[in-house]
């Protein structure tokens, strides 16, 4: 029984896991982006901000912890593989975006206009950001599993979202930043960074 449990929690970085996970993550990202864009057309004001912020929290959690849940990293090598899965997810989304979302005019491409009609000045930044989110999520997973050999993904997600909401409330409440979904994205990134040492501290107890 113990052997079966250990096998179920073993690190996985085979081609099927990495490539298949990347395709799944990219497809999920595309669905989230379409939903985000469609809701933005029918909502406005604070209701739009709240709904879009909720989507950002869900999307951020998936982008950060789905790679870790797939790879189950314990070492620096497998943390890197989780980041690779996140990177492949952004590549997959880019392909779906260029082939489907852009021709269908799902949303406005303001950033293209800023870049002189090209999106590749920021698409590469998106690729890097996706890899960093997956990398940080994998670090948090590995630190949480340091003692027991297993990390609880719902717990990690809940902690990260909790820290995010707290940071968002502070940033907006003191008037430093506006009540906007972009600030929720910023708060999530900061919370994920904080999650890594917090997971390590919890694992050492």
PDB file of N, CA and C in Angstrom, residues 108-152:
ATOM      1  N   UNK A 108     -10.298  43.337 -28.538  1.00  0.00           N
ATOM      2  CA  UNK A 108      -9.523  44.366 -29.219  1.00  0.00           C
ATOM      3  C   UNK A 108      -8.037  44.203 -28.905  1.00  0.00           C
ATOM      4  N   UNK A 109      -7.223  44.435 -29.920  1.00  0.00           N
ATOM      5  CA  UNK A 109      -5.781  44.271 -29.773  1.00  0.00           C
ATOM      6  C   UNK A 109      -5.094  45.626 -29.634  1.00  0.00           C
ATOM      7  N   UNK A 110      -5.355  46.276 -28.502  1.00  0.00           N
ATOM      8  CA  UNK A 110      -4.752  47.576 -28.235  1.00  0.00           C
ATOM      9  C   UNK A 110      -3.237  47.489 -28.221  1.00  0.00           C
ATOM     10  N   UNK A 111      -2.723  46.396 -27.668  1.00  0.00           N
ATOM     11  CA  UNK A 111      -1.268  46.255 -27.563  1.00  0.00           C
ATOM     12  C   UNK A 111      -0.609  46.152 -28.933  1.00  0.00           C
ATOM     13  N   UNK A 112      -1.321  45.615 -29.914  1.00  0.00           N
ATOM     14  CA  UNK A 112      -0.779  45.565 -31.273  1.00  0.00           C
ATOM     15  C   UNK A 112      -0.548  46.971 -31.809  1.00  0.00           C
ATOM     16  N   UNK A 113      -1.521  47.856 -31.567  1.00  0.00           N
ATOM     17  CA  UNK A 113      -1.395  49.236 -32.039  1.00  0.00           C
ATOM     18  C   UNK A 113      -0.197  49.919 -31.393  1.00  0.00           C
ATOM     19  N   UNK A 114       0.011  49.642 -30.106  1.00  0.00           N
ATOM     20  CA  UNK A 114       1.167  50.228 -29.419  1.00  0.00           C
ATOM     21  C   UNK A 114       2.467  49.739 -30.040  1.00  0.00           C
ATOM     22  N   UNK A 115       2.466  48.484 -30.469  1.00  0.00           N
ATOM     23  CA  UNK A 115       3.677  47.893 -31.042  1.00  0.00           C
ATOM     24  C   UNK A 115       3.794  48.088 -32.540  1.00  0.00           C
ATOM     25  N   UNK A 116       3.038  49.018 -33.108  1.00  0.00           N
ATOM     26  CA  UNK A 116       3.132  49.277 -34.539  1.00  0.00           C
ATOM     27  C   UNK A 116       2.501  48.208 -35.387  1.00  0.00           C
ATOM     28  N   UNK A 117       1.468  47.533 -34.854  1.00  0.00           N
ATOM     29  CA  UNK A 117       0.772  46.512 -35.618  1.00  0.00           C
ATOM     30  C   UNK A 117       1.255  45.102 -35.355  1.00  0.00           C
ATOM     31  N   UNK A 118       2.256  44.944 -34.513  1.00  0.00           N
ATOM     32  CA  UNK A 118       2.790  43.626 -34.199  1.00  0.00           C
ATOM     33  C   UNK A 118       2.590  43.310 -32.728  1.00  0.00           C
ATOM     34  N   UNK A 119       2.236  42.063 -32.444  1.00  0.00           N
ATOM     35  CA  UNK A 119       2.051  41.654 -31.061  1.00  0.00           C
ATOM     36  C   UNK A 119       3.236  40.936 -30.470  1.00  0.00           C
ATOM     37  N   UNK A 120       4.267  40.700 -31.262  1.00  0.00           N
ATOM     38  CA  UNK A 120       5.362  39.872 -30.771  1.00  0.00           C
ATOM     39  C   UNK A 120       6.265  40.575 -29.763  1.00  0.00           C
ATOM     40  N   UNK A 121       6.097  41.883 -29.604  1.00  0.00           N
ATOM     41  CA  UNK A 121       6.881  42.559 -28.574  1.00  0.00           C
ATOM     42  C   UNK A 121       6.387  42.204 -27.167  1.00  0.00           C
ATOM     43  N   UNK A 122       5.111  41.879 -27.021  1.00  0.00           N
ATOM     44  CA  UNK A 122       4.593  41.514 -25.702  1.00  0.00           C
ATOM     45  C   UNK A 122       4.255  40.034 -25.579  1.00  0.00           C
ATOM     46  N   UNK A 123       4.109  39.330 -26.709  1.00  0.00           N
ATOM     47  CA  UNK A 123       3.823  37.895 -26.640  1.00  0.00           C
ATOM     48  C   UNK A 123       4.976  37.147 -25.974  1.00  0.00           C
ATOM     49  N   UNK A 124       6.201  37.559 -26.279  1.00  0.00           N
ATOM     50  CA  UNK A 124       7.358  36.924 -25.635  1.00  0.00           C
ATOM     51  C   UNK A 124       7.357  37.181 -24.130  1.00  0.00           C
ATOM     52  N   UNK A 125       6.883  38.356 -23.710  1.00  0.00           N
ATOM     53  CA  UNK A 125       6.767  38.653 -22.285  1.00  0.00           C
ATOM     54  C   UNK A 125       5.714  37.748 -21.644  1.00  0.00           C
ATOM     55  N   UNK A 126       4.623  37.497 -22.370  1.00  0.00           N
ATOM     56  CA  UNK A 126       3.589  36.577 -21.902  1.00  0.00           C
ATOM     57  C   UNK A 126       4.156  35.177 -21.723  1.00  0.00           C
ATOM     58  N   UNK A 127       4.989  34.752 -22.666  1.00  0.00           N
ATOM     59  CA  UNK A 127       5.615  33.434 -22.536  1.00  0.00           C
ATOM     60  C   UNK A 127       6.463  33.354 -21.270  1.00  0.00           C
ATOM     61  N   UNK A 128       7.262  34.376 -21.058  1.00  0.00           N
ATOM     62  CA  UNK A 128       8.113  34.388 -19.859  1.00  0.00           C
ATOM     63  C   UNK A 128       7.269  34.429 -18.591  1.00  0.00           C
ATOM     64  N   UNK A 129       6.213  35.243 -18.599  1.00  0.00           N
ATOM     65  CA  UNK A 129       5.351  35.328 -17.428  1.00  0.00           C
ATOM     66  C   UNK A 129       4.683  34.007 -17.098  1.00  0.00           C
ATOM     67  N   UNK A 130       4.253  33.282 -18.123  1.00  0.00           N
ATOM     68  CA  UNK A 130       3.622  31.978 -17.908  1.00  0.00           C
ATOM     69  C   UNK A 130       4.600  30.992 -17.277  1.00  0.00           C
ATOM     70  N   UNK A 131       5.839  31.015 -17.756  1.00  0.00           N
ATOM     71  CA  UNK A 131       6.859  30.123 -17.200  1.00  0.00           C
ATOM     72  C   UNK A 131       7.165  30.480 -15.750  1.00  0.00           C
ATOM     73  N   UNK A 132       7.195  31.771 -15.446  1.00  0.00           N
ATOM     74  CA  UNK A 132       7.491  32.212 -14.073  1.00  0.00           C
ATOM     75  C   UNK A 132       6.368  31.807 -13.121  1.00  0.00           C
ATOM     76  N   UNK A 133       5.107  31.967 -13.543  1.00  0.00           N
ATOM     77  CA  UNK A 133       3.989  31.548 -12.698  1.00  0.00           C
ATOM     78  C   UNK A 133       4.080  30.052 -12.380  1.00  0.00           C
ATOM     79  N   UNK A 134       4.318  29.247 -13.412  1.00  0.00           N
ATOM     80  CA  UNK A 134       4.440  27.805 -13.204  1.00  0.00           C
ATOM     81  C   UNK A 134       5.649  27.469 -12.338  1.00  0.00           C
ATOM     82  N   UNK A 135       6.732  28.200 -12.522  1.00  0.00           N
ATOM     83  CA  UNK A 135       7.954  27.994 -11.741  1.00  0.00           C
ATOM     84  C   UNK A 135       7.711  28.279 -10.264  1.00  0.00           C
ATOM     85  N   UNK A 136       7.056  29.404  -9.973  1.00  0.00           N
ATOM     86  CA  UNK A 136       6.769  29.752  -8.584  1.00  0.00           C
ATOM     87  C   UNK A 136       5.787  28.764  -7.957  1.00  0.00           C
ATOM     88  N   UNK A 137       4.771  28.368  -8.722  1.00  0.00           N
ATOM     89  CA  UNK A 137       3.836  27.377  -8.211  1.00  0.00           C
ATOM     90  C   UNK A 137       4.519  26.055  -7.901  1.00  0.00           C
ATOM     91  N   UNK A 138       5.465  25.671  -8.755  1.00  0.00           N
ATOM     92  CA  UNK A 138       6.209  24.430  -8.531  1.00  0.00           C
ATOM     93  C   UNK A 138       7.121  24.544  -7.311  1.00  0.00           C
ATOM     94  N   UNK A 139       7.723  25.711  -7.115  1.00  0.00           N
ATOM     95  CA  UNK A 139       8.551  25.934  -5.921  1.00  0.00           C
ATOM     96  C   UNK A 139       7.710  25.797  -4.662  1.00  0.00           C
ATOM     97  N   UNK A 140       6.526  26.432  -4.670  1.00  0.00           N
ATOM     98  CA  UNK A 140       5.642  26.344  -3.512  1.00  0.00           C
ATOM     99  C   UNK A 140       5.235  24.894  -3.253  1.00  0.00           C
ATOM    100  N   UNK A 141       4.946  24.154  -4.319  1.00  0.00           N
ATOM    101  CA  UNK A 141       4.569  22.750  -4.198  1.00  0.00           C
ATOM    102  C   UNK A 141       5.724  21.936  -3.596  1.00  0.00           C
ATOM    103  N   UNK A 142       6.922  22.125  -4.142  1.00  0.00           N
ATOM    104  CA  UNK A 142       8.078  21.369  -3.674  1.00  0.00           C
ATOM    105  C   UNK A 142       8.400  21.679  -2.215  1.00  0.00           C
ATOM    106  N   UNK A 143       8.292  22.951  -1.832  1.00  0.00           N
ATOM    107  CA  UNK A 143       8.561  23.328  -0.443  1.00  0.00           C
ATOM    108  C   UNK A 143       7.508  22.748   0.495  1.00  0.00           C
ATOM    109  N   UNK A 144       6.253  22.764   0.052  1.00  0.00           N
ATOM    110  CA  UNK A 144       5.181  22.206   0.880  1.00  0.00           C
ATOM    111  C   UNK A 144       5.334  20.698   1.051  1.00  0.00           C
ATOM    112  N   UNK A 145       5.927  20.035   0.053  1.00  0.00           N
ATOM    113  CA  UNK A 145       6.103  18.579   0.098  1.00  0.00           C
ATOM    114  C   UNK A 145       7.461  18.181   0.673  1.00  0.00           C
ATOM    115  N   UNK A 146       8.195  19.135   1.187  1.00  0.00           N
ATOM    116  CA  UNK A 146       9.578  18.879   1.639  1.00  0.00           C
ATOM    117  C   UNK A 146       9.650  17.790   2.696  1.00  0.00           C
ATOM    118  N   UNK A 147       8.716  17.787   3.657  1.00  0.00           N
ATOM    119  CA  UNK A 147       8.769  16.816   4.749  1.00  0.00           C
ATOM    120  C   UNK A 147       7.907  15.597   4.474  1.00  0.00           C
ATOM    121  N   UNK A 148       6.671  15.797   4.087  1.00  0.00           N
ATOM    122  CA  UNK A 148       5.732  14.685   3.945  1.00  0.00           C
ATOM    123  C   UNK A 148       5.844  13.965   2.610  1.00  0.00           C
ATOM    124  N   UNK A 149       6.468  14.633   1.610  1.00  0.00           N
ATOM    125  CA  UNK A 149       6.564  14.037   0.287  1.00  0.00           C
ATOM    126  C   UNK A 149       5.333  14.280  -0.557  1.00  0.00           C
ATOM    127  N   UNK A 150       4.383  15.044  -0.014  1.00  0.00           N
ATOM    128  CA  UNK A 150       3.141  15.302  -0.742  1.00  0.00           C
ATOM    129  C   UNK A 150       2.642  16.691  -0.384  1.00  0.00           C
ATOM    130  N   UNK A 151       2.179  17.430  -1.380  1.00  0.00           N
ATOM    131  CA  UNK A 151       1.626  18.762  -1.154  1.00  0.00           C
ATOM    132  C   UNK A 151       0.135  18.752  -1.446  1.00  0.00           C
ATOM    133  N   UNK A 152      -0.598  19.558  -0.718  1.00  0.00           N
ATOM    134  CA  UNK A 152      -2.042  19.658  -0.902  1.00  0.00           C
ATOM    135  C   UNK A 152      -2.334  20.856  -1.795  1.00  0.00           C
TER     136      UNK A 152
END
